[in-house]
Short mmCIF file of C-alpha atoms and ligand atoms in Angstrom, two decimals:
data_model
loop_
_atom_site.label_atom_id
_atom_site.label_comp_id
_atom_site.label_asym_id
_atom_site.label_seq_id
_atom_site.Cartn_x
_atom_site.Cartn_y
_atom_site.Cartn_z
CA UNK I 736 16.41 12.50 -12.63
CA UNK I 737 14.01 10.75 -10.07
CA UNK I 738 10.90 12.52 -11.33
CA UNK I 739 9.02 13.64 -7.67
CA UNK I 740 6.15 11.94 -6.21
CA UNK I 741 3.65 13.02 -3.32
CA UNK I 742 1.44 10.09 -2.11
CA UNK I 743 -1.50 10.46 0.17
CA UNK I 744 -1.92 7.78 1.95
CA UNK I 745 -5.66 8.73 3.93
CA UNK I 746 -5.73 5.97 5.78
CA UNK I 747 -9.05 4.26 7.56
CA UNK I 748 -10.11 8.09 7.10
CA UNK I 749 -13.53 9.68 5.20
CA UNK I 750 -16.59 8.06 4.46
CA UNK I 751 -17.54 7.74 0.67
CA UNK I 752 -18.69 10.80 -0.03
CA UNK I 753 -15.92 12.80 1.87
CA UNK I 754 -13.20 10.29 -0.07
CA UNK I 755 -15.34 11.48 -3.89
CA UNK I 756 -15.74 14.46 -3.09
CA UNK I 757 -11.87 15.18 -2.12
CA UNK I 758 -11.26 13.11 -4.84
CA UNK I 759 -13.33 15.11 -7.50
CA UNK I 760 -11.14 18.06 -5.43
CA UNK I 761 -7.35 16.25 -6.13
CA UNK I 762 -8.39 15.81 -10.10
CA UNK I 763 -9.17 19.39 -10.59
CA UNK I 764 -6.69 20.90 -9.90
CA UNK I 765 -3.83 18.39 -10.28
CA UNK I 766 -0.17 18.94 -11.17
CA UNK I 767 -0.71 18.01 -15.14
CA UNK I 768 3.32 16.82 -15.16
CA UNK I 769 6.46 17.19 -13.23
CA UNK I 770 5.49 16.03 -10.61
CA UNK I 771 3.40 11.50 -9.49
CA UNK I 772 0.14 12.11 -7.08
CA UNK I 773 -0.33 9.24 -5.83
CA UNK I 774 -3.26 8.57 -3.84
CA UNK I 775 -4.45 5.36 -1.84
CA UNK I 776 -8.06 5.66 0.27
CA UNK I 777 -9.63 2.98 1.42
CA UNK I 778 -9.85 -0.46 -0.85
CA UNK I 779 -13.85 -0.12 -0.11
CA UNK I 780 -14.00 3.49 -2.25
CA UNK I 781 -11.48 2.59 -5.00
CA UNK I 782 -13.78 1.91 -6.96
CA UNK I 783 -16.04 5.02 -6.79
CA UNK I 784 -12.65 7.58 -6.03
CA UNK I 785 -11.43 6.14 -9.54
CA UNK I 786 -14.03 7.17 -10.76
CA UNK I 787 -14.13 9.55 -9.55
CA UNK I 788 -10.16 10.41 -10.21
CA UNK I 789 -11.75 10.74 -13.91
CA UNK I 790 -8.57 10.94 -16.58
CA UNK I 791 -6.65 13.42 -14.04
CA UNK I 792 -2.90 12.31 -13.58
CA UNK I 793 -2.98 11.07 -10.39
CA UNK I 794 -2.32 7.48 -9.74
CA UNK I 795 -4.19 4.91 -7.19
CA UNK I 796 -2.09 3.21 -4.85
CA UNK I 797 -3.91 0.95 -2.60
CA UNK I 798 -2.55 0.40 1.76
CA UNK I 799 -2.14 -3.23 1.52
CA UNK I 800 -2.16 -5.57 -0.35
CA UNK I 801 -2.01 -9.97 0.84
CA UNK I 802 0.44 -11.92 -1.18
CA UNK I 803 -2.00 -15.05 -2.53
CA UNK I 804 -3.80 -14.05 -5.48
CA UNK I 805 -7.23 -15.43 -4.00
CA UNK I 806 -8.36 -18.40 -1.31
CA UNK I 807 -8.95 -18.86 1.77
CA UNK I 808 -8.39 -15.84 3.54
CA UNK I 809 -10.80 -13.62 5.55
CA UNK I 810 -10.89 -9.71 5.36
CA UNK I 811 -7.65 -9.74 3.04
CA UNK I 812 -7.39 -8.14 -0.24
CA UNK I 813 -5.85 -10.08 -3.40
CA UNK I 814 -3.22 -7.95 -6.28
CA UNK I 815 -5.82 -9.05 -9.13
CA UNK I 816 -8.86 -7.46 -7.79
CA UNK I 817 -6.80 -4.06 -6.78
CA UNK I 818 -6.19 -3.79 -10.30
CA UNK I 819 -9.08 -4.09 -11.24
CA UNK I 820 -9.65 -0.45 -10.11
CA UNK I 821 -7.05 0.48 -11.97
CA UNK I 822 -4.19 0.23 -8.19
CA UNK I 823 -0.83 -0.44 -9.86
CA UNK I 824 0.98 1.43 -6.99
CA UNK I 825 1.05 -1.22 -3.11
CA UNK I 826 1.91 0.53 0.10
CA UNK I 827 3.92 -2.35 1.73
CA UNK I 828 5.07 -2.44 5.97
CA UNK I 829 4.09 0.65 7.33
CA UNK I 830 4.72 0.78 10.22
CA UNK I 831 0.65 0.83 11.40
CA UNK I 832 0.19 -2.54 9.72
CA UNK I 833 3.92 -2.77 11.29
CA UNK I 834 3.56 -2.37 14.52
CA UNK I 835 -0.57 -2.96 15.24
CA UNK I 836 -1.49 -6.34 12.85
CA UNK I 837 2.31 -7.93 13.94
CA UNK I 838 3.64 -7.58 10.24
CA UNK I 839 6.53 -9.37 10.47
CA UNK I 840 9.50 -8.48 7.54
CA UNK I 841 9.81 -12.18 6.22
CA UNK I 842 5.52 -11.39 5.71
CA UNK I 843 6.23 -7.88 4.06
CA UNK I 844 9.02 -9.95 2.10
CA UNK I 845 5.86 -12.16 0.39
CA UNK I 846 4.43 -9.24 -0.44
CA UNK I 847 7.10 -7.34 -1.51
CA UNK I 848 7.67 -10.53 -4.88
CA UNK I 849 4.27 -11.03 -5.00
CA UNK I 850 3.65 -7.02 -5.98
CA UNK I 851 6.46 -7.37 -7.66
CA UNK I 852 5.29 -10.84 -9.95
CA UNK I 853 1.32 -8.92 -10.33
CA UNK I 854 3.62 -5.57 -11.79
CA UNK I 855 2.57 -3.40 -9.19
CA UNK I 856 5.34 -0.63 -7.50
CA UNK I 857 5.22 -1.66 -3.83
CA UNK I 858 6.11 1.17 -1.41
CA UNK I 859 7.83 -0.43 1.01
CA UNK I 860 8.41 1.93 4.45
CA UNK I 861 10.76 1.99 7.23
CA UNK I 862 11.20 3.73 10.09
CA UNK I 863 12.87 3.40 13.29
CA UNK I 864 11.30 4.39 16.50
CA UNK I 865 12.29 7.26 19.03
CA UNK I 866 13.93 4.77 21.21
CA UNK I 867 15.88 3.87 18.80
CA UNK I 868 17.37 6.77 17.69
CA UNK I 869 17.68 8.23 21.65
CA UNK I 870 19.54 4.71 21.74
CA UNK I 871 21.75 5.14 18.28
CA UNK I 872 19.97 2.10 16.64
CA UNK I 873 18.79 4.39 13.44
CA UNK I 874 21.20 3.45 10.40
CA UNK I 875 20.30 -0.66 12.00
CA UNK I 876 17.09 -0.74 12.23
CA UNK I 877 16.42 0.75 8.66
CA UNK I 878 19.37 -1.19 7.21
CA UNK I 879 18.05 -4.80 8.70
CA UNK I 880 14.13 -3.55 7.44
CA UNK I 881 15.46 -2.53 3.99
CA UNK I 882 17.21 -5.90 3.71
CA UNK I 883 14.54 -7.84 4.67
CA UNK I 884 12.11 -6.23 2.22
CA UNK I 885 14.24 -6.92 -0.29
CA UNK I 886 15.24 -9.95 -0.05
CA UNK I 887 15.65 -12.18 -2.77
CA UNK I 888 14.99 -9.38 -5.37
CA UNK I 889 17.65 -8.67 -8.47
CA UNK I 890 18.61 -5.09 -9.17
CA UNK I 891 15.53 -4.28 -11.80
CA UNK I 892 13.23 -5.50 -9.25
CA UNK I 893 14.27 -3.35 -7.18
CA UNK I 894 14.56 -0.50 -9.31
CA UNK I 895 10.25 -1.32 -10.17
CA UNK I 896 10.13 -0.58 -5.97
CA UNK I 897 9.74 3.05 -4.23
CA UNK I 898 10.84 3.58 -0.53
CA UNK I 899 9.54 5.35 2.24
CA UNK I 900 11.93 6.26 5.22
CA UNK I 901 9.15 6.84 8.21
CA UNK I 902 10.40 7.56 11.84
CA UNK I 903 7.72 6.38 13.98
CA UNK I 904 8.36 9.37 16.30
CA UNK I 905 7.34 11.68 13.26
CA UNK I 906 4.07 9.99 11.74
CA UNK I 907 1.26 11.95 12.62
CA UNK I 908 2.57 13.21 15.80
CA UNK I 909 3.15 16.62 14.77
CA UNK I 910 7.33 16.19 15.12
CA UNK I 911 8.33 16.00 11.72
CA UNK I 912 12.45 14.71 11.14
CA UNK I 913 14.48 18.36 10.08
CA UNK I 914 16.15 18.40 6.68
CA UNK I 915 19.05 17.27 7.55
CA UNK I 916 18.48 14.44 9.87
CA UNK I 917 15.58 12.89 6.71
CA UNK I 918 18.94 13.51 4.90
CA UNK I 919 21.44 11.62 6.05
CA UNK I 920 18.93 7.86 6.51
CA UNK I 921 17.87 8.95 2.93
CA UNK I 922 21.40 9.13 1.87
CA UNK I 923 22.16 6.63 4.34
CA UNK I 924 19.70 4.31 2.84
CA UNK I 925 20.90 5.28 -0.68
CA UNK I 926 24.32 3.77 0.23
CA UNK I 927 22.53 0.28 1.74
CA UNK I 928 20.93 0.47 -1.71
CA UNK I 929 24.49 0.50 -3.62
CA UNK I 930 25.60 -1.93 -1.56
CA UNK I 931 23.21 -4.27 -1.60
CA UNK I 932 23.13 -3.74 -5.50
CA UNK I 933 24.33 -1.85 -7.68
CA UNK I 934 24.60 1.92 -8.17
CA UNK I 935 22.57 2.29 -11.14
CA UNK I 936 19.57 1.13 -8.76
CA UNK I 937 20.65 3.16 -5.66
CA UNK I 938 20.41 6.14 -7.90
CA UNK I 939 16.88 5.49 -9.80
CA UNK I 940 14.73 3.87 -6.30
CA UNK I 941 12.73 6.95 -5.38
CA UNK I 942 13.32 7.88 -1.67
CA UNK I 943 9.94 9.23 -0.17
CA UNK I 944 9.81 10.57 3.73
CA UNK I 945 7.35 10.44 5.99
CA UNK I 946 5.87 10.96 8.96
CA UNK I 947 4.30 14.65 9.68
CA UNK I 948 5.02 16.30 6.02
CA UNK I 949 3.12 19.50 5.70
CA UNK I 950 2.95 22.87 3.29
CA UNK I 951 4.40 24.04 5.72
CA UNK I 952 7.46 22.44 6.66
CA UNK I 953 8.01 20.19 2.78
CA UNK I 954 9.94 22.72 0.77
CA UNK I 955 13.35 22.36 2.91
CA UNK I 956 12.38 18.44 3.61
CA UNK I 957 11.88 17.87 -0.73
CA UNK I 958 15.30 19.94 -1.55
CA UNK I 959 17.46 17.21 0.55
CA UNK I 960 19.01 15.97 -2.37
CA UNK I 961 18.03 12.14 -1.52
CA UNK I 962 14.27 12.67 -0.49
CA UNK I 963 12.68 12.33 -3.34
CA UNK I 964 9.04 13.44 -2.26
CA UNK I 965 6.79 12.61 0.46
CA UNK I 966 4.09 9.64 1.86
CA UNK I 967 1.27 12.05 3.57
CA UNK I 968 -1.19 11.07 5.81
CA UNK I 969 -3.34 14.11 7.95
CA UNK I 970 -2.21 16.69 5.46
CA UNK I 971 -3.41 14.23 2.54
CA UNK I 972 -6.71 14.22 3.54
CA UNK I 973 -7.14 18.20 2.82
CA UNK I 974 -7.64 19.00 -1.09
CA UNK I 975 -5.96 22.27 -0.62
CA UNK I 976 -2.73 21.04 1.05
CA UNK I 977 -2.23 17.97 -0.53
CA UNK I 978 -2.21 19.54 -4.16
CA UNK I 979 0.21 22.51 -1.85
CA UNK I 980 2.47 19.80 -0.93
CA UNK I 981 2.34 18.46 -5.14
CA UNK I 982 2.60 22.76 -6.34
CA UNK I 983 5.54 22.40 -3.80
CA UNK I 984 7.39 19.34 -5.31
CA UNK I 985 7.33 20.25 -8.29
P1 PGA B 67 1.48 11.48 8.89
O1 PGA B 67 1.37 9.72 8.31
O2 PGA B 67 1.58 12.60 7.48
O3 PGA B 67 -0.12 11.78 9.19
O4 PGA B 67 2.22 11.77 9.68
C1 PGA B 67 2.63 9.71 7.09
C2 PGA B 67 2.45 8.20 7.14
O5 PGA B 67 1.89 7.71 8.52
O6 PGA B 67 2.54 7.37 5.60
#
């Protein structure tokens, strides 16, 4: 069985004090087991957030990572630096990185390979635009992105990843995919994983849904067979709504 996952992507929000306050609030009442709770703060606050989380069962993610382990890459962050603060997960290929910062499928694959080589667990984001959905191209798009992100990986490596299906039209818009729409894509992604790797990988790999997840819509999403949790933006910025999501996932 796949353990449910609730991952909070804080994006470029919260000053250091606010981030520490949020981390303390989550640490205080986070479920001890039955759900994997992950937070991805602004990297600048990783040190203080990891201290605030102390021994709480909350795992740390980075919102991005460069593929090189060090070097002349102004403004970037390397895996070994993230590791020093206890980061174990890295969000890669988020649609904001793809659309606003020009990250290509090749670059994302390079980062995925590097993250795995450095023993991180990548949370790999894929998803279609509204135009692609309306044009009937959702499956083609997500299959293309999935195959590109997993290029060169073997089944053992793939099993160390987490996939996040985030329809771009649902991110930060208040529009969520219906549970049926999301389930249909998640089921399809699992069939692509089976074709690309094997049945064991397809069944083991957690697939999260992301895009306007909130306490009001999460129960019906996570109750779907192939939805294993949520990658949450807006609703991860408040202690109460984030913890509510973690409890719903139990
Ligand atoms: P949202 O963001 O929950 O604010 O829609 C989700 C994401 O971008 O991961």
